[in-house]
Structures are given as structure tokens and as C-alpha cells.
XYZ file of C-alpha atoms in Angstrom:
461
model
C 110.339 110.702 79.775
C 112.799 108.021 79.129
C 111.901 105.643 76.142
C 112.219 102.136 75.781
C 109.850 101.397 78.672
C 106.276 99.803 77.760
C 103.972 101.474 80.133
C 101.238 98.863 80.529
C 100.555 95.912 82.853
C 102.717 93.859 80.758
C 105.889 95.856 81.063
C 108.495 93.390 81.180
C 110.769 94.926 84.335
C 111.439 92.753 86.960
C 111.089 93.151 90.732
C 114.117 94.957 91.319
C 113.875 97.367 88.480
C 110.446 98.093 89.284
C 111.398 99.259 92.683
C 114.842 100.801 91.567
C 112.245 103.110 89.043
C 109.836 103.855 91.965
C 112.809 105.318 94.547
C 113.416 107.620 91.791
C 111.885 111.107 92.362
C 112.235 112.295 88.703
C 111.163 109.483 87.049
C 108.016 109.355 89.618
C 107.268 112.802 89.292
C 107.047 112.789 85.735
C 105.380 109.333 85.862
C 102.649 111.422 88.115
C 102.859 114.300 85.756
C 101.736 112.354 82.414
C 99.311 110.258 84.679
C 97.208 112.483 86.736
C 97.278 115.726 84.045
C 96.312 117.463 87.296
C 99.603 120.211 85.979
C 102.928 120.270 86.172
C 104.699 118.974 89.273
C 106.464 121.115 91.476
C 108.470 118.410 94.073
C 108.172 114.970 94.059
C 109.733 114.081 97.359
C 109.817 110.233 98.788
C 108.702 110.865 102.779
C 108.728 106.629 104.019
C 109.555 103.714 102.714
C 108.862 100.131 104.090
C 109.681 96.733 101.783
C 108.272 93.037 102.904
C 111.108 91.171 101.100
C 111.075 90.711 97.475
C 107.152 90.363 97.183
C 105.828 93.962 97.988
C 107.323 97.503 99.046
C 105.173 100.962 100.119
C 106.428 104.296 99.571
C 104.616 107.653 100.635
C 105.323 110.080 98.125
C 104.644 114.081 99.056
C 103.759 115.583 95.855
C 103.535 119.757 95.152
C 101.518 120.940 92.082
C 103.205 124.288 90.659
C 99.604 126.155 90.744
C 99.011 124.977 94.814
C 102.692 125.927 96.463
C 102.639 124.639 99.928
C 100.202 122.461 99.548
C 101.146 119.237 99.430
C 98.960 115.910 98.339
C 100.336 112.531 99.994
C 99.899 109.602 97.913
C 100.602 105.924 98.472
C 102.044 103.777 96.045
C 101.797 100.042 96.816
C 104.349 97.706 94.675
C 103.208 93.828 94.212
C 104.402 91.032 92.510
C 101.957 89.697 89.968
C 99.040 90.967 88.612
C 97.418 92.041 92.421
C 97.978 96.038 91.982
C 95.952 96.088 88.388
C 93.284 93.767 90.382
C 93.196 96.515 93.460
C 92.890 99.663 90.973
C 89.995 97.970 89.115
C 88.410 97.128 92.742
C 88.721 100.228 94.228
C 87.804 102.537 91.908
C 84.745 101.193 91.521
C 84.338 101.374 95.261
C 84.897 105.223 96.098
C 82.218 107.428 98.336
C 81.379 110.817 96.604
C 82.391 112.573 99.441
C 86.061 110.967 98.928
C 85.927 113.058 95.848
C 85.658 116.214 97.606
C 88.587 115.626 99.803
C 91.143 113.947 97.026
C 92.460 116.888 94.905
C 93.330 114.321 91.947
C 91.103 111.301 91.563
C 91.691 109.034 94.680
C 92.720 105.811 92.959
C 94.954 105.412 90.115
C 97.808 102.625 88.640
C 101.747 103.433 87.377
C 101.200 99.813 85.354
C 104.410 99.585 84.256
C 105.469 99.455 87.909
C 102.446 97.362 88.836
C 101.829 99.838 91.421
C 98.557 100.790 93.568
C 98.387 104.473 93.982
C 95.751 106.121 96.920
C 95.498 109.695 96.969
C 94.979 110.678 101.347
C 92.663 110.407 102.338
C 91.927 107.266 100.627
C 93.582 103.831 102.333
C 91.890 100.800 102.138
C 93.084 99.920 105.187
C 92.158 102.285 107.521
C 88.451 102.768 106.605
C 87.944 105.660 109.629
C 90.748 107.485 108.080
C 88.355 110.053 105.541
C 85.778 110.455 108.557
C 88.680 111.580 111.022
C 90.489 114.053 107.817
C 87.663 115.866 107.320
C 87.997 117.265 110.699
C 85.725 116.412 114.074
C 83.145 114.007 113.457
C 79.458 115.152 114.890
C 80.011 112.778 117.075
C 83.271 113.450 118.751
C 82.582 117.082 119.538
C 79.201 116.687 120.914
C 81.274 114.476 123.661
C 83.958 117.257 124.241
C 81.633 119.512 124.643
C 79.358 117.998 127.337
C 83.108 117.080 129.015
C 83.836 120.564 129.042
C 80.478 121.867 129.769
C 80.329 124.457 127.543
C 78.096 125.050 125.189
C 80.099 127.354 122.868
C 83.390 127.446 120.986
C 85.441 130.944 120.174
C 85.265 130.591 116.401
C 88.989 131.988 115.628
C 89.890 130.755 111.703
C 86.308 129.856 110.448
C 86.027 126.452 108.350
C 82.616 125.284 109.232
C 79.649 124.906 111.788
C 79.459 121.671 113.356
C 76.683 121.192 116.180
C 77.673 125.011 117.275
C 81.163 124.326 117.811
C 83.706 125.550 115.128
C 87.216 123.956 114.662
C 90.192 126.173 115.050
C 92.172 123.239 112.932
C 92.470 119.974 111.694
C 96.075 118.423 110.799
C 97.820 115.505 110.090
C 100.480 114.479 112.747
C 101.601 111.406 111.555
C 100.203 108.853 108.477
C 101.813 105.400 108.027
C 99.969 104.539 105.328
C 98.059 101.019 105.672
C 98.783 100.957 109.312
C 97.797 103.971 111.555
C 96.707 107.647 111.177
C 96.965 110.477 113.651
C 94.995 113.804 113.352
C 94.780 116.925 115.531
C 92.182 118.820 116.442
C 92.185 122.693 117.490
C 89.387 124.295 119.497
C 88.587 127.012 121.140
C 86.834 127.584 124.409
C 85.691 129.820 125.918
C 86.719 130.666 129.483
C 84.987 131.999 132.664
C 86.007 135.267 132.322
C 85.018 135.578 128.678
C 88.686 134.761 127.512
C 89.664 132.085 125.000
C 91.131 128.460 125.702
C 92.893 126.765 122.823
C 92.338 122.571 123.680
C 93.962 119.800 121.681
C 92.375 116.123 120.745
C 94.586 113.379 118.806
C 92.245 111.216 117.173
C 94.551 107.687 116.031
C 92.766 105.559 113.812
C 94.161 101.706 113.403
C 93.867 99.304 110.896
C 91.774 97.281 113.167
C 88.833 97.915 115.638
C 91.158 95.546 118.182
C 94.183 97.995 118.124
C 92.400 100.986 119.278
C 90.974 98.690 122.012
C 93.897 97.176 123.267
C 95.186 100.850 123.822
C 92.710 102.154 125.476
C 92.362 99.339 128.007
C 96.338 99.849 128.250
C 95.936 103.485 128.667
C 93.163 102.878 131.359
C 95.571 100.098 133.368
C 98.728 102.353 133.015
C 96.289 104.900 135.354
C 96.664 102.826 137.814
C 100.350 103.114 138.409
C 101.743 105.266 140.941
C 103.621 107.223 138.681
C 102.029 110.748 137.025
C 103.933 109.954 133.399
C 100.627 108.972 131.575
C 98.410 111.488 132.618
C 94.317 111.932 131.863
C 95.085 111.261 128.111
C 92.548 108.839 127.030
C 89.138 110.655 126.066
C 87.364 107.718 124.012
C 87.534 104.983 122.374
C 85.274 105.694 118.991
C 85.143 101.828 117.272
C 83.465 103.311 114.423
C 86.093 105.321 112.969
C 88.695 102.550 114.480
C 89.945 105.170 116.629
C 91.137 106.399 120.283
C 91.081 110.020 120.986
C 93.308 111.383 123.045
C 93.683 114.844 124.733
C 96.618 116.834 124.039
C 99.657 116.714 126.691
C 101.013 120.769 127.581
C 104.507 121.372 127.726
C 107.692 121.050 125.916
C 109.095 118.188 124.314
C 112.371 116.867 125.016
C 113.365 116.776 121.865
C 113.027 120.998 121.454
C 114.462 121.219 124.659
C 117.594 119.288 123.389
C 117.712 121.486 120.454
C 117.771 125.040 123.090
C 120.574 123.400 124.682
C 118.064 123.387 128.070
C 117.845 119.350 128.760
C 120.053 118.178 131.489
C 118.031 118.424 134.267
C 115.175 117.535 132.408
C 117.006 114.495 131.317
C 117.308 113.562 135.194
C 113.650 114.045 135.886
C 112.903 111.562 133.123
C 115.349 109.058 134.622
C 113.239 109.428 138.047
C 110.282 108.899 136.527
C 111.056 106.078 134.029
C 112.792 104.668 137.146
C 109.037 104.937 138.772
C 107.528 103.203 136.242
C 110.009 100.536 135.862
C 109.644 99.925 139.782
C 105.889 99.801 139.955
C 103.987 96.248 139.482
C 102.715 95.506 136.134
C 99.081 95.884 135.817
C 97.348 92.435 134.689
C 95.945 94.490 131.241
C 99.200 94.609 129.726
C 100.175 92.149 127.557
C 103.959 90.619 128.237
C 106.853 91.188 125.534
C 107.525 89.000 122.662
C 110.897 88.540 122.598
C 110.723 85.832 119.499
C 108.797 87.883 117.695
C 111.039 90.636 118.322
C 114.133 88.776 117.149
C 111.932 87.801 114.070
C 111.083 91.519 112.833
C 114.826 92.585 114.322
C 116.290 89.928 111.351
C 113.689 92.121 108.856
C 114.982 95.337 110.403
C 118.756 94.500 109.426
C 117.678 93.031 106.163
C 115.584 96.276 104.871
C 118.784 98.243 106.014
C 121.229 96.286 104.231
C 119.140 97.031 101.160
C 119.351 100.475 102.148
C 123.283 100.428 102.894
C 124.791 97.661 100.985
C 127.985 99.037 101.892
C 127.126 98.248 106.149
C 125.255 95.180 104.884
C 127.681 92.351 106.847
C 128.559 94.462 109.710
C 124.678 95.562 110.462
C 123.643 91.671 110.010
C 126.423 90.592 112.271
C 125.325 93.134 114.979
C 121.545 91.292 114.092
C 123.054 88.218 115.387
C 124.319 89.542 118.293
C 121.685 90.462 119.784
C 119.835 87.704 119.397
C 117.842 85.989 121.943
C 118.591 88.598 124.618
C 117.985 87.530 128.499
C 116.147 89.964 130.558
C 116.616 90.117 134.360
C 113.919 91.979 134.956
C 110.116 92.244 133.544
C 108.369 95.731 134.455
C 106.021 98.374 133.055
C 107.466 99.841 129.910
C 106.939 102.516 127.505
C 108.423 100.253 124.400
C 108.677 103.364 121.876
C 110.722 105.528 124.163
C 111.242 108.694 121.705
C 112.491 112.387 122.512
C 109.618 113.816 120.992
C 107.190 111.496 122.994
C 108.849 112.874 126.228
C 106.537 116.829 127.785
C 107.967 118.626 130.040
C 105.537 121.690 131.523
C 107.038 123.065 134.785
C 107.280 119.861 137.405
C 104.593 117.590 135.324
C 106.326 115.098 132.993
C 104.568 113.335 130.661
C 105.026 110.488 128.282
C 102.691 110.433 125.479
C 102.031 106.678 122.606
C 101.702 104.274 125.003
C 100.271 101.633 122.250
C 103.338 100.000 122.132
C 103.653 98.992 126.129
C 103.944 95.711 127.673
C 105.623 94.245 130.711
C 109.205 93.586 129.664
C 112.898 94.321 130.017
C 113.032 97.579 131.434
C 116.587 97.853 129.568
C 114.557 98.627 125.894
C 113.608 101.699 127.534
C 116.669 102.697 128.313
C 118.605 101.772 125.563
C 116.124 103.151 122.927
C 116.497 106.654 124.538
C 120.242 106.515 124.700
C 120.025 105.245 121.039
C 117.709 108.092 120.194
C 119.705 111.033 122.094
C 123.092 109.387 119.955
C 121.718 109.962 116.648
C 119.746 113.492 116.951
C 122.809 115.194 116.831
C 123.968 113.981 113.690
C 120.641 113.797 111.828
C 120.317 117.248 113.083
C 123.757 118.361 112.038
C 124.054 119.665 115.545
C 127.068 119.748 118.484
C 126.461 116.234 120.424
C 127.990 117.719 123.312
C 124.502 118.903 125.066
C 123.056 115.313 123.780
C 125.965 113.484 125.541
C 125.661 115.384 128.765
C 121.976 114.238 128.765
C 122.371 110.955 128.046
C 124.840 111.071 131.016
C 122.983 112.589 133.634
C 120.115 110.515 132.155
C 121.660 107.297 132.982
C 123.682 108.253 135.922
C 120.438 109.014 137.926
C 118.463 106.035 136.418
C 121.217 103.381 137.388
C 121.149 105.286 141.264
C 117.695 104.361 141.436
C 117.126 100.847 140.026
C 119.037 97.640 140.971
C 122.425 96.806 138.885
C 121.292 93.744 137.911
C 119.283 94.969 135.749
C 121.828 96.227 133.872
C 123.913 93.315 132.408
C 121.119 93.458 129.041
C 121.932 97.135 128.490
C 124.987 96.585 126.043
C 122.809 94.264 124.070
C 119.807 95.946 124.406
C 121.415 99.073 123.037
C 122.584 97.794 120.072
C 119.128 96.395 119.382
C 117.844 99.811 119.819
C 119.959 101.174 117.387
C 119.103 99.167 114.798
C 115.215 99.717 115.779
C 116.194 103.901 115.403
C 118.768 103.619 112.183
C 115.702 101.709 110.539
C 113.183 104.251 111.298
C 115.567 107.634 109.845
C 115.795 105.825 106.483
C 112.152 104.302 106.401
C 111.298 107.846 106.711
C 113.839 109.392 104.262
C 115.265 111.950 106.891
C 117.753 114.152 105.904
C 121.184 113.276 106.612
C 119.722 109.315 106.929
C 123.151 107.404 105.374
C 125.461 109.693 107.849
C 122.634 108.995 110.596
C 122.643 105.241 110.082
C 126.144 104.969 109.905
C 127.319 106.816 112.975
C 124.556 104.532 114.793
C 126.043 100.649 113.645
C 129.425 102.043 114.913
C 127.766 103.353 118.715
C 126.369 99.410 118.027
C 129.445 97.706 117.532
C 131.885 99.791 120.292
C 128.599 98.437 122.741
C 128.660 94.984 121.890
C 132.681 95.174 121.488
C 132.986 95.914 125.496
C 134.627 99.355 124.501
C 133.394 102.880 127.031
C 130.281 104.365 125.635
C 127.272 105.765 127.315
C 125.305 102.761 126.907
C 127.598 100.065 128.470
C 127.790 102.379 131.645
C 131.117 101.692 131.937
């Protein structure tokens, strides 16, 4: 431990230190060490990061006890200015169910003072209050529904963790946790089948910070059914306003993302252009809500200012390319997607599917476009992989796409690009990838030869 620190409320470190100290994995793990006595700490590894300017910063820490290899505890720290995280720990420890204690394997509330930082142990997050229903697996609730919607009256009990209304759960996991703002978990069961066999079904329950969120998506979800296009599928199951949640069932197939990574894409590449092309074409259902392109600009100017931080060394060339793409016109307003990732694309024989939808509105039809180019340009080299099968997608992607929607639309897409890229560069260091500086880097120079008028995929040129 280094010395010379005061490790109380009182510590006198300003901001800057405070958050220099807590981006250091050795100092936090030992910090976690001395202050949980829970054992010695295998890995302390920083998995996202997200700073609101110079008054408060959250980073997800995924911690590894020497006596529990491979499992790993995810805890929250939550930075403030003044005296708000000591106020918070006081608060909230006082406020903790007993069944919280169960699911916690350290004590689900605890303060680094000299960092004047709020630590939750997950499942705890006081902002997502269905979070610890939804991570203890299948509510009562929930799988008395999916099982009068399948009609069955028995499960196929394969990995046994617990009787629940006569239906036991395969498995529960976490997909994705953004700490403070939405939770995903998966659940495994097993049916089974006419002929006596078994049926392995997925649900996604996401939980939101508010009971509005997982209504807006599910009356998007139920609009988007309308379309003539078969991208969204039967996902929605329910919306659950108790737990804050929408749960979803699982989408078959492959994503384009692994696909990518087989070197097996291309023509799956130019199915996606025909069907985002489908979408883009179809009238905009009344439910969704229209894009807010001021807003946008607004969160774009955070964007570049969190990676400056990140990359001092980019800082002036990332907030020029900020300014560029300012105040964007759009040509064209249609159904879109919004959060167009490889990973969020399924591919199962001739049925394509596009899966997070809560992001949607009628807008640009360019973001779409560009935000997939921008993804399939920096997979590659977060990946450490050949970009040739990448680039071949992204051309037969775009080459199909522009065949089947007007050109007009078009005349956004070297602006819209280098928005995107920002939007994606953000997103690999928020979430500590590997390879994130290379990643970033190699993505503000694909921003600048778009905006600069040079060839590259995205200008179409």
C-alpha cells in the first residue's frame, strides 16, 4: 500500500487524482483487498468506464478472489464531488433486503473514502430496483406465463438449481450490466417436446432504470410488427413493470459478428443490406418517436470530450472531427434500427433478424448505415484479425444497399460516418476492450479520410 495517503473522507486529493487512483488496477485491488477482508485478490480488472465531466465518473470493476477462480464479483464504484458518496454509503446500507445478502458474496455496500467513492456489490444498484429480482433467476411470475405460452406443464430439469412452480431453470446469466442504467439477463429452459425429446428456449429479461423505458420499447417493439419487413421477429414476450423490465424471447441463428470471424459473411452481408433497405423503405409507424438530432450533437460534443480524456494525444483532431459533423442534414426520415451492431445482426438459414430495438426512431436512414460500416472497420483491429473479409463485407454490404435505395439519400453518409465512428471508438474504450488505443485510433483516421473527400468504403466513392 502506498503511504502518504489519508484514507478517510477528508483525504485531501483532488478530482483528478481521485480518478487518476481509481483507473489504477493495483492500487484498487489492494484498496479492495484491505477493505472488504473477503481474501486476497486474484484480478482486479476495470470492464467500463463512463465520466459526466469533472463532477462524477462510474467504473465497473470485475474482481476474482484467489479461493473462488472463475468466479468473478462485479462491483460499481461511483466517484462524486463533495461529500454525496459518504451520504449514499450511510443511506444505503441501512437500506439493504436480507435476501440481497444472500446474493452479494461481500457485503453489498461499502465506501473507498479517500476516493469519495460509492461501491455496490451486483446485484445491488440503486438504480435499477428490479435488478436482484431478475439475478436471482425467473421470477414466479415470469415462468408461470411461459409456461401457459408454451402449454406445457413440465420442464426437462438438465443442471438442477431449484424448483420454481414445477419448472426448473437450465441457467441464469448476465448478458450485459451498465451499471445505473440497464441490465440484461438470460434465461435457459428446457422443454419438453412431443416426442418426449428436450427443447432448450431462451428469454432476455432487460430491466431499465425507469418503468417508462421498458414501456416505450415494448410499444416500439409492438409498432415495428407492423412493418412489412421479417427483421424484428415475435421477440417481445411481456412487459413486467414490476421488475422495470421487458422480456424478450431469444432470436436462433448466428450472429454476424461470428460469422465475420469464420470468414463466412459476404453474402450474409448482402442479405442484411436487402433487408435494412426494407426497413428503411417502409412508412414509419406513428409509435415511434422521431430523432433528436440536437440532442444528438449535444451528447456527440460529450462523446469527443470523454475520448480526448482518454487519448490526449488525438484530443484536437477527434474534437475537430466533433465539429464537423455537426448539425448534419438528413434527406430522408425512415424506420431505423439506431444501434446497428454486428452482434445485434442473426442469421439462421433465410430468416434474418435484428435484435435491441430500444434505441429506434424515425430518422436518417444514413446512421444505420454508417454505424455498421463504422462497426465492420474497427472489428478487425480490435480483434487483431485480417480486415480483408471485413472490407469485402462492408463492400458488398453497401453496394447492394445503395442498388436498392434512392442516391439522394446518400449525400449524409460521409458525415454520418464519421459520427458513427466516434459513437463506436467511444464505446471500445468505455468498455476497456483489448486493443482499445490501437482501436480508437485506426477509427479517427477512417473519420478524417471520410470527411476529407478521400476513397473509403463509407463515402461510396
Amino acid at each position: 500500500m502506498q503511504t502518504g495517503i489519508i484514507y478517510d473522507w477528508d483525504a485531501p486529493l483532488i478530482w483528478e487524482q481521485r480518478l487518476a487512483k481509481a483507473m489504477d488496477e493495483r492500487y484498487m485491488r489492494r484498496r479492495f483487498e484491505q477493505t472488504l477482508q473477503h481474501g486476497p485478490v486474484r484480478e482486479c480488472r476495470i470492464a467500463r468506464v463512463r465520466r459526466r465531466g469533472d463532477q462524477r465518473a462510474v467504473i465497473q470493476y470485475s474482481l476474482q478472489w484467489e479461493a473462488t477462480v472463475g468466479q468473478a464479483a462485479v462491483i460499481t464504484a461511483n466517484l462524486y464531488r463533495g461529500d454525496r458518496a459518504r451520504h449514499l454509503v450511510r443511506k444505503l446500507s441501512k437500506q439493504i433486503p436480507a435476501e440481497m445478502l444472500d446474493q452479494c458474496p461481500v457485503f453489498p455496500v461499502f465506501g473507498i473514502p479517500e476516493l469519495r467513492m460509492l461501491c455496490q456489490v451486483f446485484p445491488m444498484d440503486r438504480r435499477l430496483p428490479g435488478l436482484a429480482h431478475l439475478a436471482a433467476g425467473p421470477p414466479r411470475e415470469l415462468l408461470a406465463d411461459i409456461r401457459a405460452e408454451a402449454g406445457v406443464g413440465d420442464a426437462v430439469a438438465v443442471r438442477r438449481r431449484g424448483m420454481i412452480d414445477g419448472l426448473e431453470v437450465r441457467r441464469t446469466s448476465v448478458v450485459r450490466y451498465r451499471s445505473g442504467l440497464s441490465a440484461v439477463m438470460r434465461y435457459d429452459l428446457d422443454f419438453t417436446t412431443a416426442d418426449g425429446g428436450c427443447e432448450t428456449r431462451s428469454f432476455f429479461a432487460k430491466t431499465q432504470q425507469e418503468i417508462l423505458d421498458a414501456e416505450k420499447l415494448a410499444t416500439k417493439l409492438r409498432a415495428l410488427r407492423q412493418l412489412p419487413t421479417p427483421l424484428i421477429g415475435e421477440q417481445l414476450f411481456g412487459l413486467y413493470p414490476q421488475w422495470h423490465a421487458v422480456v424478450l424471447r431469444g432470436v436462433e441463428g448466428e450472429t454476424l459478428e461470428a460469422l465475420l470471424q469464420r470468414g463466412d459473411a459476404s453474402s450474409c452481408a448482402e442479405r442484411l443490406a436487402r433487408g435494412l433497405a426494407s426497413l428503411h423503405n417502409a412508412t414509419p409507424p406513428a409509435a415511434l418517436p422521431e430523432y433528436d438530432s440536437a440532442r444528438q450533437d449535444a451528447q456527440r460534443d460529450r462523446i469527443a470530450a470523454k475520448l480526448a480524456w482518454a487519448c490526449p494525444d488525438l484530443a484536437e483532431r477527434i474534437h475537430h472531427i466533433a465539429e464537423r459533423v455537426r448539425g448534419i442534414t438528413s434527406q430522408q426520415f425512415a424506420p431505423s434500427h439506431l444501434d446497428l451492431k454486428l452482434e445485434h445482426v442473426f442469421l439462421e438459414g433465410d430468416r434474418l433478424t435484428l435484435i435491441d430495438w430500444d434505441s429506434c426512431a424515425t430518422a436518417d436512414p444514413m446512421i444505420d448505415v454508417a454505424m455498421l460500416l463504422a462497426r465492420l472497420a474497427a472489428a478487425p483491429v480490435q480483434a487483431n484479425l485480417a480486415a480483408g473479409n471485413y472490407e469485402a463485407a462492408a463492400r458488398r454490404f453497401l453496394n447492394t444497399y445503395c442498388e436498392l435505395t434512392p442516391a439522394t439519400w446518400r449525400t449524409s453518409l460521409g458525415q454520418r460516418y464519421a459520427a458513427a465512428v466516434l459513437d463506436v471508438a467511444v464505446g471500445y474504450f468505455g468498455r476497456q476492450e483489448p486493443r482499445w488505443k490501437e482501436t480508437v485510433t485506426h477509427l479517427i483516421r477512417e473519420a478524417e479520410t471520410a470527411l476529407g473527400g478521400e476513397r473509403c468504403l463509407a463515402s461510396g466513392r
